[in-house]
Tab-separated table of C-alpha atoms and ligand atoms in Angstrom:
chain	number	residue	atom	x	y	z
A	1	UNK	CA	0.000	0.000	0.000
A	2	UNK	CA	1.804	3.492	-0.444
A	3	UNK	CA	1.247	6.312	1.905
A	4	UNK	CA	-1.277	8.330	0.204
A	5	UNK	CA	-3.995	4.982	0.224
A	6	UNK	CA	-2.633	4.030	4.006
A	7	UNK	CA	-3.478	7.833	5.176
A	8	UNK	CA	-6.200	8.065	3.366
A	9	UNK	CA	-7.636	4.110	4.968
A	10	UNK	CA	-6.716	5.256	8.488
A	11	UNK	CA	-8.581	8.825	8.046
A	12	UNK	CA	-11.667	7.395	7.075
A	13	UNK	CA	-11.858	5.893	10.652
A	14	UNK	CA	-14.835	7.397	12.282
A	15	UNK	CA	-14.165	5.953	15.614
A	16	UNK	CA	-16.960	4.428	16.073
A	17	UNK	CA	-14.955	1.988	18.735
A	18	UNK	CA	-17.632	-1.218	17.099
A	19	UNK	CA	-14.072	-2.680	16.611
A	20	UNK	CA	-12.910	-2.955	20.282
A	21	UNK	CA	-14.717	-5.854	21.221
A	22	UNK	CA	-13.497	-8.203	18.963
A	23	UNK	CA	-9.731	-7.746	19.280
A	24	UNK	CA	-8.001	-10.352	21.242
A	25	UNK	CA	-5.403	-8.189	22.639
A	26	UNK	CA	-7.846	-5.772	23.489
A	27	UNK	CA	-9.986	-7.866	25.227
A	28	UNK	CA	-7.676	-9.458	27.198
A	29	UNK	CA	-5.317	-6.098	28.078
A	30	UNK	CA	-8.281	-3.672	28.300
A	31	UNK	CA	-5.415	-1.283	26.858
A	32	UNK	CA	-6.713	1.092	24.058
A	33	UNK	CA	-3.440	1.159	22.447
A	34	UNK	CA	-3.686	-2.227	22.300
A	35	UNK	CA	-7.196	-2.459	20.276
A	36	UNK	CA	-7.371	-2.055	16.068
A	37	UNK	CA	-8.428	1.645	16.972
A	38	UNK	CA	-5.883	2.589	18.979
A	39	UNK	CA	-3.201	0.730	16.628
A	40	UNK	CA	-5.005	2.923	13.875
A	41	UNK	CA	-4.366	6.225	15.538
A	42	UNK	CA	-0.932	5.236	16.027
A	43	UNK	CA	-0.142	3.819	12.492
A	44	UNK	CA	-1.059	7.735	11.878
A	45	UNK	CA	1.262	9.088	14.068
A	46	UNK	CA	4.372	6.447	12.271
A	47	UNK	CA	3.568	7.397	8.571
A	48	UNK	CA	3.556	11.140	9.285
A	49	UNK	CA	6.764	10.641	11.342
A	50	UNK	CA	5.637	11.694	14.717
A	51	UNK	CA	7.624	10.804	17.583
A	52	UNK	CA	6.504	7.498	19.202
A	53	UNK	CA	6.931	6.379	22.761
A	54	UNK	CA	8.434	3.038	23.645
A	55	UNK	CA	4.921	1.675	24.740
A	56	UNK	CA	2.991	2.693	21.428
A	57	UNK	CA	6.231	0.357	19.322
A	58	UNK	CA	5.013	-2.368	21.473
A	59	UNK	CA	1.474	-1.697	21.020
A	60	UNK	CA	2.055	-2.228	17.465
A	61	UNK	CA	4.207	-5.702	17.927
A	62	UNK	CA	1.454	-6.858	20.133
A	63	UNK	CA	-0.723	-7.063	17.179
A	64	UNK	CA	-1.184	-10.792	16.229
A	65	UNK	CA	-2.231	-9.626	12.567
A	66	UNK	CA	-5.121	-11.765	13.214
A	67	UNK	CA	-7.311	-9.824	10.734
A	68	UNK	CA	-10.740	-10.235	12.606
A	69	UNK	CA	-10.828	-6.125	12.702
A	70	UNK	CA	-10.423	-6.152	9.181
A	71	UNK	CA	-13.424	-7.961	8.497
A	72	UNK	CA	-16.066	-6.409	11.470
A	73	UNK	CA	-14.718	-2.689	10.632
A	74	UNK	CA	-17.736	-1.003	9.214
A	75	UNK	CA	-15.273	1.035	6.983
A	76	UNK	CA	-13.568	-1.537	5.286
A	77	UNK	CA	-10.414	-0.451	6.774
A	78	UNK	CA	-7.597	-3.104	5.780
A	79	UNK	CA	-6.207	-2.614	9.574
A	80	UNK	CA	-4.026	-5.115	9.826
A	81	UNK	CA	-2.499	-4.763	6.674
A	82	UNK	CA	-1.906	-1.418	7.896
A	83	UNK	CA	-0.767	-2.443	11.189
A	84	UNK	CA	1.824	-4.639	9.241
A	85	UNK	CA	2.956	-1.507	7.017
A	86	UNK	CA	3.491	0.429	10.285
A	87	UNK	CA	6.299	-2.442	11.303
A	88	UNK	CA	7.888	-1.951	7.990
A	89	UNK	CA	8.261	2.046	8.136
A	90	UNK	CA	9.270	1.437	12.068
A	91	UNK	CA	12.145	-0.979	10.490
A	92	UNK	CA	12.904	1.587	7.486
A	93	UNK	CA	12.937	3.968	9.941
A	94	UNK	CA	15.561	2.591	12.547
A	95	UNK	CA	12.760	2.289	15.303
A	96	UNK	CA	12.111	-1.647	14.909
A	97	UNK	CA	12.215	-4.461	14.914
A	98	UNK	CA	12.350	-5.259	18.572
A	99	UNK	CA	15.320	-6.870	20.236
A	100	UNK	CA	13.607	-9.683	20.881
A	101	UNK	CA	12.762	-9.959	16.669
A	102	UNK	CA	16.232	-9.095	16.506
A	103	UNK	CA	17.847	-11.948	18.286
A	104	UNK	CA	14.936	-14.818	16.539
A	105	UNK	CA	15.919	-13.434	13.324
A	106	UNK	CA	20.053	-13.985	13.819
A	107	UNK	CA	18.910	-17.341	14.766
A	108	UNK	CA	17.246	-17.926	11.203
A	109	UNK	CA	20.064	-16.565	9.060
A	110	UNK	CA	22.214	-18.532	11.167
A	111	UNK	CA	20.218	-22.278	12.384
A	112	UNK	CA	17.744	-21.475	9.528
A	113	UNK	CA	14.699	-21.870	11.910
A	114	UNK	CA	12.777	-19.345	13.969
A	115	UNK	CA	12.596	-21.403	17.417
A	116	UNK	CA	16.346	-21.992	17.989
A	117	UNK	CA	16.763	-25.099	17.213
A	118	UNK	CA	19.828	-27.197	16.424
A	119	UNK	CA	20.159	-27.598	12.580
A	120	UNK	CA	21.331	-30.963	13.204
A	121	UNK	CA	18.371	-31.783	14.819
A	122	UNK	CA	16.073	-30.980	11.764
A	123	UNK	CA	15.596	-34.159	11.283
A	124	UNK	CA	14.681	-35.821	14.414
A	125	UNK	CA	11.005	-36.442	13.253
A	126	UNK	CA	11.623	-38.520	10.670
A	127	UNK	CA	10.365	-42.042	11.292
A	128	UNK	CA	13.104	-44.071	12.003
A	129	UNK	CA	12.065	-47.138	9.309
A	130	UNK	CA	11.725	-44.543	6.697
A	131	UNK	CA	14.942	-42.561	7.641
A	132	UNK	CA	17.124	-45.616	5.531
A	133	UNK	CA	15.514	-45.314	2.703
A	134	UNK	CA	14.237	-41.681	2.141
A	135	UNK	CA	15.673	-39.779	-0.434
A	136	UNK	CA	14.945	-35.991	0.030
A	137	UNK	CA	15.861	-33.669	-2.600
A	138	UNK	CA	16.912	-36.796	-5.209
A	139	UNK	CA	13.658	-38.130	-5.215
A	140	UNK	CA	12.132	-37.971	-8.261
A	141	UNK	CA	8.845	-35.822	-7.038
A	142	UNK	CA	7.908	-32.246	-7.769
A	143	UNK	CA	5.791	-32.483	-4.599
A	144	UNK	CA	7.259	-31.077	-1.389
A	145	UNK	CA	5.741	-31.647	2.289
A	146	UNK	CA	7.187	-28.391	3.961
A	147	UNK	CA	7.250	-28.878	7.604
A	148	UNK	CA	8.875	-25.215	8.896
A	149	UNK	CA	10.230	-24.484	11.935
A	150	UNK	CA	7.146	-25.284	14.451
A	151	UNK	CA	6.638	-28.981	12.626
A	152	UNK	CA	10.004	-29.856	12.671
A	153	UNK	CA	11.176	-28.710	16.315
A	154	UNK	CA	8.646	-27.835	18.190
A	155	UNK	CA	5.266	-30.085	17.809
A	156	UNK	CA	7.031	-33.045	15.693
A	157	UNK	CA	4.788	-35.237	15.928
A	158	UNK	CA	2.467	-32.599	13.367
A	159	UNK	CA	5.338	-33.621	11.631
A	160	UNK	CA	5.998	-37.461	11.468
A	161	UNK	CA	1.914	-37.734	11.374
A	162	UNK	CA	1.538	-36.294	8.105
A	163	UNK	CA	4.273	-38.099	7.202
A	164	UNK	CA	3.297	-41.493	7.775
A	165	UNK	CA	-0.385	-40.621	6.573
A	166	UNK	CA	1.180	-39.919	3.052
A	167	UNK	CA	3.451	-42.665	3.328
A	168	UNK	CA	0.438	-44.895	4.253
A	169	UNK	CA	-1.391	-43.835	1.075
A	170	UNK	CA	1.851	-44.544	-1.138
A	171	UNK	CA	1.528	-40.747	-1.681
A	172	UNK	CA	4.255	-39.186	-4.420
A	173	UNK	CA	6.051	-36.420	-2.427
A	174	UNK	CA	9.727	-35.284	-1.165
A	175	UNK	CA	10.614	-33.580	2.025
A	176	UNK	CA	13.982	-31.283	2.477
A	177	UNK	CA	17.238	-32.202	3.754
A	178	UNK	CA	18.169	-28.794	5.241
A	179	UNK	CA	14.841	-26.954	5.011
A	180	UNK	CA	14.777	-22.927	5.448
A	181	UNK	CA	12.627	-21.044	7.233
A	182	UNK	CA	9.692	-19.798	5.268
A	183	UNK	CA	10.591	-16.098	6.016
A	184	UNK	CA	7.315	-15.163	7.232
A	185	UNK	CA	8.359	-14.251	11.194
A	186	UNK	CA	11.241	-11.972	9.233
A	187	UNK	CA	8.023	-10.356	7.216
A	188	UNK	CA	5.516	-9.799	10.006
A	189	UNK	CA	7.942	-8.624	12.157
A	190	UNK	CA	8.302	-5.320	9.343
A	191	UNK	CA	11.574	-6.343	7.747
A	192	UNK	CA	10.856	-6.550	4.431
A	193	UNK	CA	14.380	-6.506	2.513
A	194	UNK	CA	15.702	-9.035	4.547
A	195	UNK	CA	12.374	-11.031	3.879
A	196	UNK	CA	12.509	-10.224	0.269
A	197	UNK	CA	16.087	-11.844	0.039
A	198	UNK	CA	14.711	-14.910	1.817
A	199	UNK	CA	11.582	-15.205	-0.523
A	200	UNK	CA	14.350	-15.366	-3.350
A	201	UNK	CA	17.080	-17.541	-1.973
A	202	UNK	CA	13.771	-20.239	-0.743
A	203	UNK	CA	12.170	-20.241	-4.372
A	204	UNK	CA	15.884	-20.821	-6.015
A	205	UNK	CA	16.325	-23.947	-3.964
A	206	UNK	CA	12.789	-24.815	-4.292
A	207	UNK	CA	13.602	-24.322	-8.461
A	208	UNK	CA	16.568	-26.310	-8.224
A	209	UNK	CA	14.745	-28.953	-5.972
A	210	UNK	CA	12.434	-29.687	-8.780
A	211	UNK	CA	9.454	-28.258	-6.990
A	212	UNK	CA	6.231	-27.219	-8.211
A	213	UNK	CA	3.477	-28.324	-5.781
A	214	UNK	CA	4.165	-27.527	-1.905
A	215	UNK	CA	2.158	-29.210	0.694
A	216	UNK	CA	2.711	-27.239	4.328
A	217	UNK	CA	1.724	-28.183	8.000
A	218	UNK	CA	2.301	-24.931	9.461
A	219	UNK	CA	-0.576	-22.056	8.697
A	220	UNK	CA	2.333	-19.293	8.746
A	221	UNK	CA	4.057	-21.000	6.118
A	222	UNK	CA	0.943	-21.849	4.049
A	223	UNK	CA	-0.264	-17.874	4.586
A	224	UNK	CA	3.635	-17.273	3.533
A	225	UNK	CA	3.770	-19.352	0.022
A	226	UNK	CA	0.505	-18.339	-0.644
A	227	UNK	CA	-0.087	-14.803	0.251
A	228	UNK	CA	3.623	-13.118	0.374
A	229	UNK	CA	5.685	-15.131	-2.176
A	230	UNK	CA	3.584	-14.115	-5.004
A	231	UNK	CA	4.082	-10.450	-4.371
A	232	UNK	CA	7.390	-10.258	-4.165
A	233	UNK	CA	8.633	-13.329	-6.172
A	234	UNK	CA	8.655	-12.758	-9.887
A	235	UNK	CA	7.476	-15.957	-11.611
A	236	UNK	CA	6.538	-17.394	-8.698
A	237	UNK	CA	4.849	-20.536	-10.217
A	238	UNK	CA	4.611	-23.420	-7.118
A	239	UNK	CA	1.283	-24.627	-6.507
A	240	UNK	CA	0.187	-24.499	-2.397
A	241	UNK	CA	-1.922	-26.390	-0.508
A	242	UNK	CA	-2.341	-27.830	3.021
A	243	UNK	CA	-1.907	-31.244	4.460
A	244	UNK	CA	-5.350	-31.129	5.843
A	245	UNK	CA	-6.376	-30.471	1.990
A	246	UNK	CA	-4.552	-33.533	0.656
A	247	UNK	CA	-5.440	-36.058	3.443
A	248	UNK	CA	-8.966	-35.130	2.381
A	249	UNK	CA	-8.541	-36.229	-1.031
A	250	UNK	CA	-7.288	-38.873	0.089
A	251	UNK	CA	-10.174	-40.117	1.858
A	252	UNK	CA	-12.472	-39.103	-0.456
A	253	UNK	CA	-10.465	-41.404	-2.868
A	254	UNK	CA	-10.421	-44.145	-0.452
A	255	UNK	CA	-7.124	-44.224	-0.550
A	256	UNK	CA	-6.691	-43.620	3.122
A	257	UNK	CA	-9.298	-45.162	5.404
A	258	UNK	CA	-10.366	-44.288	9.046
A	259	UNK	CA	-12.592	-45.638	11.738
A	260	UNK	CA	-14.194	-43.483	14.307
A	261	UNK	CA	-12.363	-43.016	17.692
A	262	UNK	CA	-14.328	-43.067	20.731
A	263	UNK	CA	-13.532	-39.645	21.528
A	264	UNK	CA	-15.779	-35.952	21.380
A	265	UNK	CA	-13.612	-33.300	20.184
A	266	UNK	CA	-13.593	-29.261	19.410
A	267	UNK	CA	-11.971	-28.335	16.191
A	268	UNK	CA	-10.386	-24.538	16.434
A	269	UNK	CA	-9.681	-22.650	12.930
A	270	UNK	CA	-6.172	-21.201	12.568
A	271	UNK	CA	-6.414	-17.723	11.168
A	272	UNK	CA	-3.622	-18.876	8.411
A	273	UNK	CA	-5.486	-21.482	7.615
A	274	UNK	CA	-8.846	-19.489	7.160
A	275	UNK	CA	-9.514	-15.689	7.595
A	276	UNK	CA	-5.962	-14.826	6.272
A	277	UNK	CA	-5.717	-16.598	3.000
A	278	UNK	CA	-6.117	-15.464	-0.414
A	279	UNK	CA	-8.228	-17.503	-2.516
A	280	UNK	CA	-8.213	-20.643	-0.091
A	281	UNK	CA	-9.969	-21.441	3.092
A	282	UNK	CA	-9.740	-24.460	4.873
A	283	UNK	CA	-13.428	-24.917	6.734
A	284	UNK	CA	-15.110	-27.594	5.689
A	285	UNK	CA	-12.571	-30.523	4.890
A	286	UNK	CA	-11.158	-30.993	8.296
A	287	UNK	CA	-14.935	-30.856	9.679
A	288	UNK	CA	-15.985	-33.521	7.482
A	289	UNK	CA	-12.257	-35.793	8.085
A	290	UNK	CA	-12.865	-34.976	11.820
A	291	UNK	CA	-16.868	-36.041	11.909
A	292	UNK	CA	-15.661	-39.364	10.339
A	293	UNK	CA	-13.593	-40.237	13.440
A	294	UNK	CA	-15.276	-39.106	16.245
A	295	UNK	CA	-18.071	-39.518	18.258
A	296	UNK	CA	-18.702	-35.644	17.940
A	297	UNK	CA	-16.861	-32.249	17.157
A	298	UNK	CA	-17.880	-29.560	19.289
A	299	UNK	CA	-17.425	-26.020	17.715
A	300	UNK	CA	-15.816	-22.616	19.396
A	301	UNK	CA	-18.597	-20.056	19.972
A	302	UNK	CA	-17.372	-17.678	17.210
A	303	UNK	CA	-15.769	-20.023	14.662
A	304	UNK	CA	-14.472	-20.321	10.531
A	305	UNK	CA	-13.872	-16.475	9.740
A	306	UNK	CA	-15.217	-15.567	13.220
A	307	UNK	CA	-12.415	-17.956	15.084
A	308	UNK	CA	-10.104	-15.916	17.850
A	309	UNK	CA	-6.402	-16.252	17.250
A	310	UNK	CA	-5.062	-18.680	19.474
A	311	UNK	CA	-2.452	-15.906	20.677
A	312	UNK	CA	0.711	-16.595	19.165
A	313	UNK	CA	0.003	-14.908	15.627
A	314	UNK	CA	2.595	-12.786	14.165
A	315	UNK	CA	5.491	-13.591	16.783
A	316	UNK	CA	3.728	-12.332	20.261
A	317	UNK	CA	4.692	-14.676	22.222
A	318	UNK	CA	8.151	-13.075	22.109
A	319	UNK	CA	6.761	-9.702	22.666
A	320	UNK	CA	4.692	-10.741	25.600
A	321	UNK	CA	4.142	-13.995	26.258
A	322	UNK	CA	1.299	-12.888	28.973
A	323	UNK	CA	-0.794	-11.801	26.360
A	324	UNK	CA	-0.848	-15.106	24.330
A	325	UNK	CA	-1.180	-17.146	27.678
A	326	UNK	CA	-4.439	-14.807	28.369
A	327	UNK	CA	-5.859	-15.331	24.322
A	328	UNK	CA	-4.801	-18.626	24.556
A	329	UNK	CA	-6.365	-19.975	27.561
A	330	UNK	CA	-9.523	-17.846	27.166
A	331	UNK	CA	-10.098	-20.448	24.327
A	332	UNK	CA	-9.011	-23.157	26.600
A	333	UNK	CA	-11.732	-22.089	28.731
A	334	UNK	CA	-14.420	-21.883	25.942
A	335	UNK	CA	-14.263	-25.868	25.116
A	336	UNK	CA	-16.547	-28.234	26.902
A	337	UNK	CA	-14.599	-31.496	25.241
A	338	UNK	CA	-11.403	-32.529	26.858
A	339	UNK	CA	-9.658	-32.933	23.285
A	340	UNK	CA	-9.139	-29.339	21.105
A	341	UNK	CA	-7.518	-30.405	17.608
A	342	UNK	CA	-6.286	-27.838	15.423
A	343	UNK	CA	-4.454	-27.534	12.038
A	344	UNK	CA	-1.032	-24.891	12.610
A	345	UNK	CA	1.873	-26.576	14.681
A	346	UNK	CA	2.028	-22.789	16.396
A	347	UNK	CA	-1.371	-22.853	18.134
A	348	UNK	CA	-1.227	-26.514	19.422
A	349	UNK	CA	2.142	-25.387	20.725
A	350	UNK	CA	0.415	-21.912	22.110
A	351	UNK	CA	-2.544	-23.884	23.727
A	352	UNK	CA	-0.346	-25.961	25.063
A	353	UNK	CA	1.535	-23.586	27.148
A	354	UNK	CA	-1.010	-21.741	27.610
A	355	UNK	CA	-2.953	-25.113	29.221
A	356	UNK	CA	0.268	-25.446	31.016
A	357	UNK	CA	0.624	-21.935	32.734
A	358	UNK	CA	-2.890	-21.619	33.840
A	359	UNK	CA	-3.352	-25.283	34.855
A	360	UNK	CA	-6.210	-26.187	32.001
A	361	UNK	CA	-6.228	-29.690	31.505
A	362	UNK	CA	-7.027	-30.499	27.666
A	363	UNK	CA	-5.419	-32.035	24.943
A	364	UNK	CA	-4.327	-30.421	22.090
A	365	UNK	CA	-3.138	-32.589	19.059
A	366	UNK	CA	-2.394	-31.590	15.629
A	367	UNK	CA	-4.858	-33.014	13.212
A	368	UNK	CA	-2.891	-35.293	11.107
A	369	UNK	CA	-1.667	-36.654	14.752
A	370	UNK	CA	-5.380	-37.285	15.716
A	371	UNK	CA	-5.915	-38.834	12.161
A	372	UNK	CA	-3.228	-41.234	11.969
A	373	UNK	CA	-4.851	-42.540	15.347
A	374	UNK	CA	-7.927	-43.570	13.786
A	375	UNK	CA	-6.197	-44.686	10.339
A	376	UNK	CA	-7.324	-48.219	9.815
A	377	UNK	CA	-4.504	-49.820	7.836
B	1	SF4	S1	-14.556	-0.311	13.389
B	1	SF4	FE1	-13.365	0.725	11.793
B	1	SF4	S2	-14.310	2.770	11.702
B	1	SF4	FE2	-14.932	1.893	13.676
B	1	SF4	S3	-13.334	2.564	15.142
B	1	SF4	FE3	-12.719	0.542	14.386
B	1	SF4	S4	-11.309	1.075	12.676
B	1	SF4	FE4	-12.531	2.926	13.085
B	2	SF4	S1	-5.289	-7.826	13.634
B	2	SF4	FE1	-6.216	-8.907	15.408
B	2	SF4	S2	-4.884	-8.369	17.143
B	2	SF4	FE2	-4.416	-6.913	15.507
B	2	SF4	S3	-5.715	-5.118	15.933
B	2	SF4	FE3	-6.856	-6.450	14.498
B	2	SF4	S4	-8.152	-7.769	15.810
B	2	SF4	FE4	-6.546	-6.848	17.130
């Protein structure tokens, strides 16, 4: 967006405050400058250069980019899209990204993943009676199951489910010996050159790799390759999808079969896998997969578009981790079923420590991981 539009977007704000209610952050910090209105009037203040306090930077990094103002604002204001513009004039203008962005973001260029984990350890998931005999890069597939950062280190088993699942269905598709990071923490956190030049160097390897399908775990790399990539890749040309997508088909084909566990479950939308996507939302198909093997799935009171971020959107956690402990376990709180099963790596990982700090006893489990339970093989 240039200036002109952005000024132009936040002006037409009539403060009419019907956004308030429906912000996470807001709701849980009861801190104007923490609402889509108060992030608005400060977006103002960065694009005309006014000096901004240390609080209103982190009222702007506190923004999960969520997107549910976008949608509710009776303007039409793009907020978050403004929000995220804001980061990348803060950057441009030597007043972000935070240190704490700072220090995740050494950690890509250097371990090439956002969560500090050992490169070495990349791997770990892989099932150990495929690990022999798989291939990687020299198999002859243009289909790539990109785990990211959260998949690979931090909720493996998201990993190694979806995996086996494609495995199980004799599936044609390659996974990365030294995957990169998908950029997007570097991009939502308003540093856009040094996300450009990871946009490039990822879609030269994935050229060279052979690939022209990906299939992604992770929401924030699915929102990456399908909303980002294209506008700031030229020729971008890899088709996208999500393993929830493809296990579908797969099912549908017959070519994976499940039987119904005895278990009544709540399904929770990730806003990358929903609200934020171009083109693409992912409502219905893990509904349907989900009816199929359980006794019953329980829904969120606001859910699809309407679904509250689970509270790690957009790198928060780093920011202020008491903010996504308060989002997250206000969901926690919302669910009658003892199982919550979700389809982004980050919020089962969010929930969990989020269950964990406030003492909320449910289990969260990636769906593939809840699938491959009921496969019958
Ligand atoms: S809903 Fe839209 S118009 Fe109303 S205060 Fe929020 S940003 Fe402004
Ligand atoms: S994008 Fe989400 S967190 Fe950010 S201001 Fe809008 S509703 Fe609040």
């Amino acid at each position: 967006m240039d200036i002109e539009k952005i000024l132009n977007a936040i002006n037409s704000c009539i403060n009419c405050e019907g956004c308030l209610d429906i912000c996470d952050t807001y709701l849980v910090t009861g801190n104007l400058l923490q609402s889509p209105n108060g992030r608005l009037k400060l977006t103002k203040k960065i694009f005309t250069d006014e000096y901004v306090s240390e609080e209103e930077i982190n009222a702007i990094y506190t923004c999960t980019l969520c997107s549910m103002c976008d949608q509710l604002c009776q303007k039409e204001i793009p907020i978050s899209e403004i929000i995220l513009n804001s980061k990348m004039r803060l950057v441009q203008n030597g007043l972000g990204p935070l240190e704490i962005h700072k220090k995740i973001m050494d950690g890509i260029i250097q371990k090439k993943n956002s969560v500090n984990g050992n490169p070495e350890e990349r791997l770990n998931w892989v099932p150990q009676n495929h690990l022999r005999t798989e291939m990687f890069e020299n198999k002859n597939s243009d289909t790539l199951l990109f785990l990211g950062c959260m998949s690979s280190f931090r909720v493996k088993e998201s990993a190694s489910a979806s995996y086996e699942l494609l495995k199980n269905a004799d599936y044609d598709f390659k996974i990365l010996k030294e995957e990169p990071c998908c950029g997007e923490y570097i991009y939502s956190s308003g540093d856009l050159e040094l996300a450009k030049k990871i946009f490039m160097d990822n879609f030269k390897l994935l050229t060279k790799a052979g690939v022209r399908k990906i299939i992604t775990t992770c929401g924030g790399c699915l929102y990456a390759f399908n909303n980002i990539y294209p506008k700031y890749v030229p020729n971008w040309n890899i088709e996208i999808t999500h393993i929830t997508l493809i296990i579908y088909d797969l099912y549908k084909s017959g070519e994976l079969k499940f039987k119904k566990l005895k278990k009544r479950i709540t399904y929770h939308d990730p806003c990358r896998t929903g609200r934020k996507l171009d083109g693409m939302d992912i409502y219905n198909e893990p509904r349907e997969l989900l009816r199929n093997t359980s006794e019953s799935v329980s829904e969120l009171s606001k859910n699809k578009e309407f679904t509250p971020c689970c509270g790690a959107g957009s790198g928060i956690r780093g920011v202020d981790s008491n903010i996504s402990i308060k989002i997250g376990s206000s969901i926690l709180n919302d669910i009658l079923t003892e199982d919550l099963i979700t389809s982004c790596p980050l919020c089962v990982f969010n929930y969990r420590y989020a269950g964990y700090k406030t003492q909320i006893n449910k289990r969260i489990k990636y769906i593939t991981d809840y699938l491959l339970e009921a496969l019958e093989y």
